[in-house]
PDB file of C-alpha atoms and ligand atoms in Angstrom:
ATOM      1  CA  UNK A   1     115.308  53.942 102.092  1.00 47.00           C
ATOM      2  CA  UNK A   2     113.005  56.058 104.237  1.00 54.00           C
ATOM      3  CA  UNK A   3     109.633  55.681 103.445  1.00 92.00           C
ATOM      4  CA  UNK A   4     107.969  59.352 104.018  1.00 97.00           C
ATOM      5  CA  UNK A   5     110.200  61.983 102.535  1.00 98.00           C
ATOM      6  CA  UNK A   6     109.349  65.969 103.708  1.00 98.00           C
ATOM      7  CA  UNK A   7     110.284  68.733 101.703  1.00 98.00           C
ATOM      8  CA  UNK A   8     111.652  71.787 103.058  1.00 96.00           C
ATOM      9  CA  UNK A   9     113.206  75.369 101.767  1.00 95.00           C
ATOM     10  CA  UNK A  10     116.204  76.059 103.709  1.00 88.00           C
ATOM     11  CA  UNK A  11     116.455  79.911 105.282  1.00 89.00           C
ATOM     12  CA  UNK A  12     113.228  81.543 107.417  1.00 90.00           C
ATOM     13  CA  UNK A  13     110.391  78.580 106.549  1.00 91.00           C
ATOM     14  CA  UNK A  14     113.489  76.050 107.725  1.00 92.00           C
ATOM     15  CA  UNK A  15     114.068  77.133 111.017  1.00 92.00           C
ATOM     16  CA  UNK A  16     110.534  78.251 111.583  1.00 94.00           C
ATOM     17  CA  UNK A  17     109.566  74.755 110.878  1.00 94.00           C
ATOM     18  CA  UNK A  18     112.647  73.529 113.170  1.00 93.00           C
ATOM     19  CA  UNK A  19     110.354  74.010 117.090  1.00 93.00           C
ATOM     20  CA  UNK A  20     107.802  72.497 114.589  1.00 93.00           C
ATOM     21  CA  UNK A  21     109.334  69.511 113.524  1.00 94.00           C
ATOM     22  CA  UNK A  22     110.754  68.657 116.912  1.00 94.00           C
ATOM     23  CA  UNK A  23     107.423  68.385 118.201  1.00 92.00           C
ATOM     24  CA  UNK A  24     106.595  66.580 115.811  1.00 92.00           C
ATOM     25  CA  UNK A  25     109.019  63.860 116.944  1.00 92.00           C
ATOM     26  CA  UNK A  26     111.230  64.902 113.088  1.00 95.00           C
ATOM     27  CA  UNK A  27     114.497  66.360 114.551  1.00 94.00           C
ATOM     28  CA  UNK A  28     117.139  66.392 111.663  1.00 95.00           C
ATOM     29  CA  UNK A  29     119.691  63.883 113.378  1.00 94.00           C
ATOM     30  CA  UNK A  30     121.983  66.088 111.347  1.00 89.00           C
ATOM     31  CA  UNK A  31     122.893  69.969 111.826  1.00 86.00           C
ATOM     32  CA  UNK A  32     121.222  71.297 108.033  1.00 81.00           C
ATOM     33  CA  UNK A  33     123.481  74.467 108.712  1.00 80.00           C
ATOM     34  CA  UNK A  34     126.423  72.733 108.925  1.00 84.00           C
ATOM     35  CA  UNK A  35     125.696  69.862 106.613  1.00 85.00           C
ATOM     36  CA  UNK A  36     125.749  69.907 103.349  1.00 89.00           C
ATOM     37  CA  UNK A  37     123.502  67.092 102.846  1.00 92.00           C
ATOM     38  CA  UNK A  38     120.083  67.269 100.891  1.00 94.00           C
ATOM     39  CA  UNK A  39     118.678  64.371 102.179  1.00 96.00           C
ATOM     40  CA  UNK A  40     118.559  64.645 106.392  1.00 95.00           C
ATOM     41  CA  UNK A  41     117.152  61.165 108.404  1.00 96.00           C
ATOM     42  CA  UNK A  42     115.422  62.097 111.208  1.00 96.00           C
ATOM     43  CA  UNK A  43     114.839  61.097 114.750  1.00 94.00           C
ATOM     44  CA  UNK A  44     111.793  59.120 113.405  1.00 94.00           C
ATOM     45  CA  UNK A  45     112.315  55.727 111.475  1.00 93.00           C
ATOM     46  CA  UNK A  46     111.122  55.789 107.861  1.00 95.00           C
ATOM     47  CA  UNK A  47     110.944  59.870 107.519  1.00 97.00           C
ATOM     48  CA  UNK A  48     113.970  61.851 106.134  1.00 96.00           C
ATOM     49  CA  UNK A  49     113.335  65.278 105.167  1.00 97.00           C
ATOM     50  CA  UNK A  50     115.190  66.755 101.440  1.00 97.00           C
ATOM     51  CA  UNK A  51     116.286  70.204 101.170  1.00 95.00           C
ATOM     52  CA  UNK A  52     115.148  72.142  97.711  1.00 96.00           C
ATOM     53  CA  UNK A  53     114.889  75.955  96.904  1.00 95.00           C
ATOM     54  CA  UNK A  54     111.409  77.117  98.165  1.00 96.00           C
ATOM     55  CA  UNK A  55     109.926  77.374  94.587  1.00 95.00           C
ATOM     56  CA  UNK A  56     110.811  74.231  94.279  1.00 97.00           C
ATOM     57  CA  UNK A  57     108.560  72.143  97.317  1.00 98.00           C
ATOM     58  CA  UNK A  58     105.141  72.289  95.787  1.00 98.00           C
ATOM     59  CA  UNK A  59     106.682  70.749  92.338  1.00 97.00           C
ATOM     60  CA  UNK A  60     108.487  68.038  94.164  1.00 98.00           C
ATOM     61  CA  UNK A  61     105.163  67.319  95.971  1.00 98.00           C
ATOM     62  CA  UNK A  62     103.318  67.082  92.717  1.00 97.00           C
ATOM     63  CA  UNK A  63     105.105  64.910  91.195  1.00 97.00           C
ATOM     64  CA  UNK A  64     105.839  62.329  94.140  1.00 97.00           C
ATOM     65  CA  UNK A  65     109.391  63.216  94.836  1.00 98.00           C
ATOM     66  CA  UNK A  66     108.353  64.316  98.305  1.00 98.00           C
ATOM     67  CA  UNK A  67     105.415  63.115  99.780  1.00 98.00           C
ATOM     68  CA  UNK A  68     104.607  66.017 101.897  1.00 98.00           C
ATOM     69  CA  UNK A  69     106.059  69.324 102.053  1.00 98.00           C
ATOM     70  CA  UNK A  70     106.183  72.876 103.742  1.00 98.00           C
ATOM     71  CA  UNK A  71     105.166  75.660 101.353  1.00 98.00           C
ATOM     72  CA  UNK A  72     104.443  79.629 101.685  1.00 97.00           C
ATOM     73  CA  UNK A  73     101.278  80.408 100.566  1.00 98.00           C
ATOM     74  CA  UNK A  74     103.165  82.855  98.176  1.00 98.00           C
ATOM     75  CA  UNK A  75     104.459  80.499  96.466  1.00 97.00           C
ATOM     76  CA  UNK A  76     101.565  77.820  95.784  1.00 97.00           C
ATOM     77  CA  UNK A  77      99.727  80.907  94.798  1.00 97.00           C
ATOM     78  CA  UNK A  78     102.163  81.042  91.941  1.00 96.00           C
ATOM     79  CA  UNK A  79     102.525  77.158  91.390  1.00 95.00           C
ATOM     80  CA  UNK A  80      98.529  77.183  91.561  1.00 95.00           C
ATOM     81  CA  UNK A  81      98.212  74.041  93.851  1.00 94.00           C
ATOM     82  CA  UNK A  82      97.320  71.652  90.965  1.00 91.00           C
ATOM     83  CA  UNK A  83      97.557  67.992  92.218  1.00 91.00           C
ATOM     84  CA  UNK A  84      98.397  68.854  95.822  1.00 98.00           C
ATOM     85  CA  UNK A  85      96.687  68.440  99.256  1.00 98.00           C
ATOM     86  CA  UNK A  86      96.840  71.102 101.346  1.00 97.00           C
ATOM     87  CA  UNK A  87      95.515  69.758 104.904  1.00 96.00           C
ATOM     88  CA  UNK A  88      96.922  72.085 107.108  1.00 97.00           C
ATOM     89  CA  UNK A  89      98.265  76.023 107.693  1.00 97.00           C
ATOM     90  CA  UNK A  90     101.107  75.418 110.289  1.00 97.00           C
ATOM     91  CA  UNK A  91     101.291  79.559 110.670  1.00 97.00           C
ATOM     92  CA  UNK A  92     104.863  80.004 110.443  1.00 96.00           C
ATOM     93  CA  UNK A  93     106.933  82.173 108.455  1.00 96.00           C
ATOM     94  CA  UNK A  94     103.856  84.940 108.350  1.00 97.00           C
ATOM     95  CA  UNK A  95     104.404  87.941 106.116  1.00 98.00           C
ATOM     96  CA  UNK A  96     102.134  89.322 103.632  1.00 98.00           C
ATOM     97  CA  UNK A  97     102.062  90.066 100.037  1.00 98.00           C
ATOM     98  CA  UNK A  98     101.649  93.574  99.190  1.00 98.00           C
ATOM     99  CA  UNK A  99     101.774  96.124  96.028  1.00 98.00           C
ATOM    100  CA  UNK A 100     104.294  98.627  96.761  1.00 98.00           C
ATOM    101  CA  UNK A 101     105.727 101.892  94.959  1.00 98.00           C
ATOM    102  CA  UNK A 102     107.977 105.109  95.515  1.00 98.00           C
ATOM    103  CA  UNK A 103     106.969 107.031  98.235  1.00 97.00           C
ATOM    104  CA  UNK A 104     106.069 110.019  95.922  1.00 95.00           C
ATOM    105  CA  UNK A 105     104.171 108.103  93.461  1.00 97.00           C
ATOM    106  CA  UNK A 106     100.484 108.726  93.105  1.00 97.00           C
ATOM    107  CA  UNK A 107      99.430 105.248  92.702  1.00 97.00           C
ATOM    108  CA  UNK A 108      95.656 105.557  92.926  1.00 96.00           C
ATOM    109  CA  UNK A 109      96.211 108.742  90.881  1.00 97.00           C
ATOM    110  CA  UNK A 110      97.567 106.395  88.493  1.00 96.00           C
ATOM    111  CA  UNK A 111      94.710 103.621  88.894  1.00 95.00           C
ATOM    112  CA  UNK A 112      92.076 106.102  88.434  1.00 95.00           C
ATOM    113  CA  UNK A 113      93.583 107.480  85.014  1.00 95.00           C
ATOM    114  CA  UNK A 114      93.855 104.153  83.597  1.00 94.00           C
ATOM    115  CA  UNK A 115      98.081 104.755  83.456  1.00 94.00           C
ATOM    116  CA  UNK A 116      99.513 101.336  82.083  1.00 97.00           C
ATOM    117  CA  UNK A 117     101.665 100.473  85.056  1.00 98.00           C
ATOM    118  CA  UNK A 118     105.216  98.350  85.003  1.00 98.00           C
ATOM    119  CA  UNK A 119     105.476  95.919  88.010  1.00 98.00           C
ATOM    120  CA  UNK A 120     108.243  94.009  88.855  1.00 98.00           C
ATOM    121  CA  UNK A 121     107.851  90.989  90.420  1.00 98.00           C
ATOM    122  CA  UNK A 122     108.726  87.309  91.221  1.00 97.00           C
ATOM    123  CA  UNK A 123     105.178  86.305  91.554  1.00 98.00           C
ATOM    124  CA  UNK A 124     104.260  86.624  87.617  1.00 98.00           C
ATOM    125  CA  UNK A 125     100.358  84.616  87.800  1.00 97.00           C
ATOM    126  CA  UNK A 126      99.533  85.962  91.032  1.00 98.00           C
ATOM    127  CA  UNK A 127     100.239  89.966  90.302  1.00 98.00           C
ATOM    128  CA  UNK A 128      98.333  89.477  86.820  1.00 98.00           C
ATOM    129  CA  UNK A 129      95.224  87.722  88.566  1.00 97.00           C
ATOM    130  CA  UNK A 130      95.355  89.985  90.924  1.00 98.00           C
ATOM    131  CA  UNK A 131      95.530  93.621  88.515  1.00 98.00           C
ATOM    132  CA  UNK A 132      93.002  91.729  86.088  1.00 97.00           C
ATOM    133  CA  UNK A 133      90.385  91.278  88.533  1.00 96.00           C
ATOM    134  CA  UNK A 134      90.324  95.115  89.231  1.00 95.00           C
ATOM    135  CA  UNK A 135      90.832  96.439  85.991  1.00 95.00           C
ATOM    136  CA  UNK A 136      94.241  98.168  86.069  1.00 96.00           C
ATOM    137  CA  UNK A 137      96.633  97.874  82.987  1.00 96.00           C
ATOM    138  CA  UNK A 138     100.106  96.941  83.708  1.00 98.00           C
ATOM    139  CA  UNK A 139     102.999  95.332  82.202  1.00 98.00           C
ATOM    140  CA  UNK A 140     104.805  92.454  84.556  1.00 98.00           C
ATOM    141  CA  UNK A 141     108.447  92.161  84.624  1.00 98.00           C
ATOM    142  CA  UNK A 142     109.567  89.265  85.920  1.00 98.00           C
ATOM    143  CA  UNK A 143     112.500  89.046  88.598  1.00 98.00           C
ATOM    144  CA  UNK A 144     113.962  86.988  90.990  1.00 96.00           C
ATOM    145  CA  UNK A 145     115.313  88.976  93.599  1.00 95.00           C
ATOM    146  CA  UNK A 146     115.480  92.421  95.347  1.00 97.00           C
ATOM    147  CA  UNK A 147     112.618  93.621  93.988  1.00 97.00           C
ATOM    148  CA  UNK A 148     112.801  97.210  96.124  1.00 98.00           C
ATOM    149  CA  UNK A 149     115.407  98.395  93.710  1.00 98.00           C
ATOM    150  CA  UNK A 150     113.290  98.209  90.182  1.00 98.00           C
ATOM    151  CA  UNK A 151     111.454 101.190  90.913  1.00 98.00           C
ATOM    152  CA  UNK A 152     114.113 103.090  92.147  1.00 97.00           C
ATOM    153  CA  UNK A 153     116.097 102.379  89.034  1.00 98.00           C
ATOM    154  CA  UNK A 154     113.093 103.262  87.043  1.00 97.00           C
ATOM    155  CA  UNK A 155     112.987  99.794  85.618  1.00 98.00           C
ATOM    156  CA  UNK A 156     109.122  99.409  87.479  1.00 98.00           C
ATOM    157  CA  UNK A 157     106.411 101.689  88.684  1.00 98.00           C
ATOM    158  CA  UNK A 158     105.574  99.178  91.234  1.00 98.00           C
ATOM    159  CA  UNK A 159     106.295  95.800  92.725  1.00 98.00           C
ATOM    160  CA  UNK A 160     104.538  93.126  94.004  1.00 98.00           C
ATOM    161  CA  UNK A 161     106.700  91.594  97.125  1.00 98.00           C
ATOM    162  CA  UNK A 162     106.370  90.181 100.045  1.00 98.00           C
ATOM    163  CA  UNK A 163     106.682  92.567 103.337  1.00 98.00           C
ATOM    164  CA  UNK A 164     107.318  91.281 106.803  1.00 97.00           C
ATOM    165  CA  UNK A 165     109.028  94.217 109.058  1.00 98.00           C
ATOM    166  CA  UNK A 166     108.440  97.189 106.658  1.00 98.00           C
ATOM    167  CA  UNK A 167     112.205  97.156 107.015  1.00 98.00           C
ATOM    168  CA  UNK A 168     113.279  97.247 103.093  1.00 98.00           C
ATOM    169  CA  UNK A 169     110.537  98.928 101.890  1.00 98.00           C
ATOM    170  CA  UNK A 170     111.034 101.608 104.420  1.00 98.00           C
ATOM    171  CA  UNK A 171     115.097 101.691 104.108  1.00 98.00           C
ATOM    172  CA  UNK A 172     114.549 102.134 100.802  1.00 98.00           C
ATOM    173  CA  UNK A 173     111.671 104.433 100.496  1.00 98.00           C
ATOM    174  CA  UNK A 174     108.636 102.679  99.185  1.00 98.00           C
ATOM    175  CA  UNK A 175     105.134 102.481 100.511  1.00 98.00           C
ATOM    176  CA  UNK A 176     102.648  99.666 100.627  1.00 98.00           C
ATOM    177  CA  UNK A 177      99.513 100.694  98.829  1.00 98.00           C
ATOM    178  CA  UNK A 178      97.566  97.237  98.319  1.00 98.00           C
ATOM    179  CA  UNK A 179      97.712  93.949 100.277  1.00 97.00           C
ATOM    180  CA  UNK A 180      97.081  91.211  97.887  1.00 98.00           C
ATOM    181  CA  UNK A 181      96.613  88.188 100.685  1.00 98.00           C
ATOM    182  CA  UNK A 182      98.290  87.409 104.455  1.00 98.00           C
ATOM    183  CA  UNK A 183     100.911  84.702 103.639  1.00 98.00           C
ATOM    184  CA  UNK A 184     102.139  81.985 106.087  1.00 98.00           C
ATOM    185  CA  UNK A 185     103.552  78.182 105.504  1.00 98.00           C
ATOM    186  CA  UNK A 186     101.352  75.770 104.497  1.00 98.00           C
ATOM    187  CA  UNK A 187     101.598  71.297 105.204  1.00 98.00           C
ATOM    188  CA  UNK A 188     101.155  70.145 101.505  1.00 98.00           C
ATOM    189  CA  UNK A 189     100.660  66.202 100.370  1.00 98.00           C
ATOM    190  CA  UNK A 190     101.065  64.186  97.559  1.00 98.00           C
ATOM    191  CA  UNK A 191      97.336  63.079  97.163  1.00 98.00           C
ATOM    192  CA  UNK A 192      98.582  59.615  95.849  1.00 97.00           C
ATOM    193  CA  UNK A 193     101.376  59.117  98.669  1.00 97.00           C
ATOM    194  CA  UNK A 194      98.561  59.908 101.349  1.00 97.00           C
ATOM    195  CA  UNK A 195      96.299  57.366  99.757  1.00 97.00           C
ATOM    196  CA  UNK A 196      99.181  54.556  99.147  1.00 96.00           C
ATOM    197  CA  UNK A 197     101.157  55.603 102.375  1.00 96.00           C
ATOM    198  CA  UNK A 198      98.031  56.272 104.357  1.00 96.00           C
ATOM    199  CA  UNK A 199      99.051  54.510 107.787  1.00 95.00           C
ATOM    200  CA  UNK A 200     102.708  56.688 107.607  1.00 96.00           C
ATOM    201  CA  UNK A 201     101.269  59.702 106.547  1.00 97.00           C
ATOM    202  CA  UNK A 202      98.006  60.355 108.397  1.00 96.00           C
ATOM    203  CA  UNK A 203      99.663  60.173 112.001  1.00 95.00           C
ATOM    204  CA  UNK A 204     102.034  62.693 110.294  1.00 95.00           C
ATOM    205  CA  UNK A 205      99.865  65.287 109.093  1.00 96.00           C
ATOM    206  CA  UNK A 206      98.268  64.909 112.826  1.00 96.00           C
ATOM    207  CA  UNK A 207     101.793  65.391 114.112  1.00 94.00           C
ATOM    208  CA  UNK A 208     102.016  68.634 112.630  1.00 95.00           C
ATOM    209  CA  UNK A 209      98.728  69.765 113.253  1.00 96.00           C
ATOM    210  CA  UNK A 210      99.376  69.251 117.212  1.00 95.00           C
ATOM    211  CA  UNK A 211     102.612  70.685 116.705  1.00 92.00           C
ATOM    212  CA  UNK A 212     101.064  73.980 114.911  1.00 92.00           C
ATOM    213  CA  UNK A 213      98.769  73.928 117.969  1.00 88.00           C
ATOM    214  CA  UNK A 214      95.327  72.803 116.269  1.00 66.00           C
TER     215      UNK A 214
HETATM  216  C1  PRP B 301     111.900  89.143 101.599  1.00 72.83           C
HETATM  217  C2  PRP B 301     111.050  90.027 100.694  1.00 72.83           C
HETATM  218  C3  PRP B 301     111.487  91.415 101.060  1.00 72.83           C
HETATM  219  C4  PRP B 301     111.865  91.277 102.517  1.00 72.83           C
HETATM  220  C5  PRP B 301     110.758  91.818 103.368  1.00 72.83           C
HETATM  221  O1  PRP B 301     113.117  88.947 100.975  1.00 72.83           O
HETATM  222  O2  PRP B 301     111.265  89.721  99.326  1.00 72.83           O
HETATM  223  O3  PRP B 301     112.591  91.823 100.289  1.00 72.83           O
HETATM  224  O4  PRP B 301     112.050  89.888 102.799  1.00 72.83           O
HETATM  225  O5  PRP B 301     111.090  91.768 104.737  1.00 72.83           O
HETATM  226  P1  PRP B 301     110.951  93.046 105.658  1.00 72.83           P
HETATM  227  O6  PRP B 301     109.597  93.656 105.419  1.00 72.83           O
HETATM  228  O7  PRP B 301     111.063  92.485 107.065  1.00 72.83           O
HETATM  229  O8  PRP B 301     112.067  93.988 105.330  1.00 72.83           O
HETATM  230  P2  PRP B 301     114.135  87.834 101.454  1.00 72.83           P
HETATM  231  O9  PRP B 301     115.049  88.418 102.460  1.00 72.83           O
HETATM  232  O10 PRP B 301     113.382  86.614 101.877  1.00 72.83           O
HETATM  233  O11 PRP B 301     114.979  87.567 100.138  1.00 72.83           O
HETATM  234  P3  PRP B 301     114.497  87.295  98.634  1.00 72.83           P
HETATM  235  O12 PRP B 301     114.040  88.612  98.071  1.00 72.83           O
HETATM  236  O13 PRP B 301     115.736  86.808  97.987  1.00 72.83           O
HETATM  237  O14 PRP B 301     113.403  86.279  98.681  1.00 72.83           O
END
């Protein structure tokens, strides 16, 4: 049994962490896309890396499943970061995460009249910190996908989402009118793997901070 396990999402943080992980000396030894493995050795002894949905890394890293993991800030937001270390932002997979609404809707119109707003979003804790701490009323709706289509189906005023291009919001007519935070993948540790597994892990984290370039 390996004795450092990585957690990674598969998709955009996967093969943005792929240059990454090379440099790092962690090459997969086998193709992830054409696997269908969830456990992947790598080119260094003792580290395999498992593959789990992206809402899923920080909770594997909580609890020990994984000792270290790569995480979108988006999504520790949400998991709130309890009993994880988070050494290092390896600057990949960059987006941000933004309020967003029909093009024709007068959002600050809205604000300013104290309208209770409906947002749909995935990110339930962050979208209520975030309205809470300036006051405006809404009701959150969570979902899990696609969240562009809830206002256009009038199921939402708004959304909170992340935006990258511009691409969906603009194919589908919705403007940005509030960025809530810059989002990008983040190194995360087990706190009590880094303290029991400290000779493994340490060079690691280094690894990946050289191979983030700082
Ligand atoms: C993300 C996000 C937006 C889109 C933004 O979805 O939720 O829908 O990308 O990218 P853009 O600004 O470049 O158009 P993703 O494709 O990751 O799927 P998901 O909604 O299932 O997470």
């Amino acid at each position: 049994m390996a004795d450092v396990t990585i957690a990674l999402a598969k998709g955009r943080i996967f093969e943005e962490s792929l240059p990454l992980l090379a440099r790092a000396g962690l090459e997969p030894v086998d193709d992830p896309e054409a696997s269908r493995k969830l456990i992947l050795a790598t080119r260094r002894a003792g580290v395999r890396l498992i593959l789990v949905r992206a809402a899923d890394v920080p909770t594997y890293v909580q609890y020990g499943a994984a000792d270290l993991g790569v995480a979108g800030r988006d999504l520790l937001a949400e998991h709130g970061g309890q009993g994880l270390y988070q050494p290092l932002d390896l600057g990949i997979a960059r987006c941000r995460m933004a309020v967003a609404v029909p093009e024709g809707f007068d959002y600050a119109g809205a604000v300013r009249q104290g309208a209770r707003l409906r947002v749909a979003t995935k990110y339930i804790q962050t979208a209520r910190e975030h309205f809470a701490a300036k006051g405006v009323h809404v009701d959150l709706i969570r979902l899990y996908g696609s969240m562009e289509l809830a206002p256009l189906v009038g199921l939402a005023d708004a959304i909170v989402d992340l935006v990258d291009t511009g691409n969906t919001l603009r194919a589908n007519k919705l403007r940005v009118v509030e960025e809530l935070m810059p989002i990008s993948s983040h190194l995360i540790v087990n706190p009590a793997s880094l303290k029991l597994k400290r000779d493994a892990i340490a060079p690691l984290i280094e690894s990946f901070r050289e191979a983030a370039g700082g």
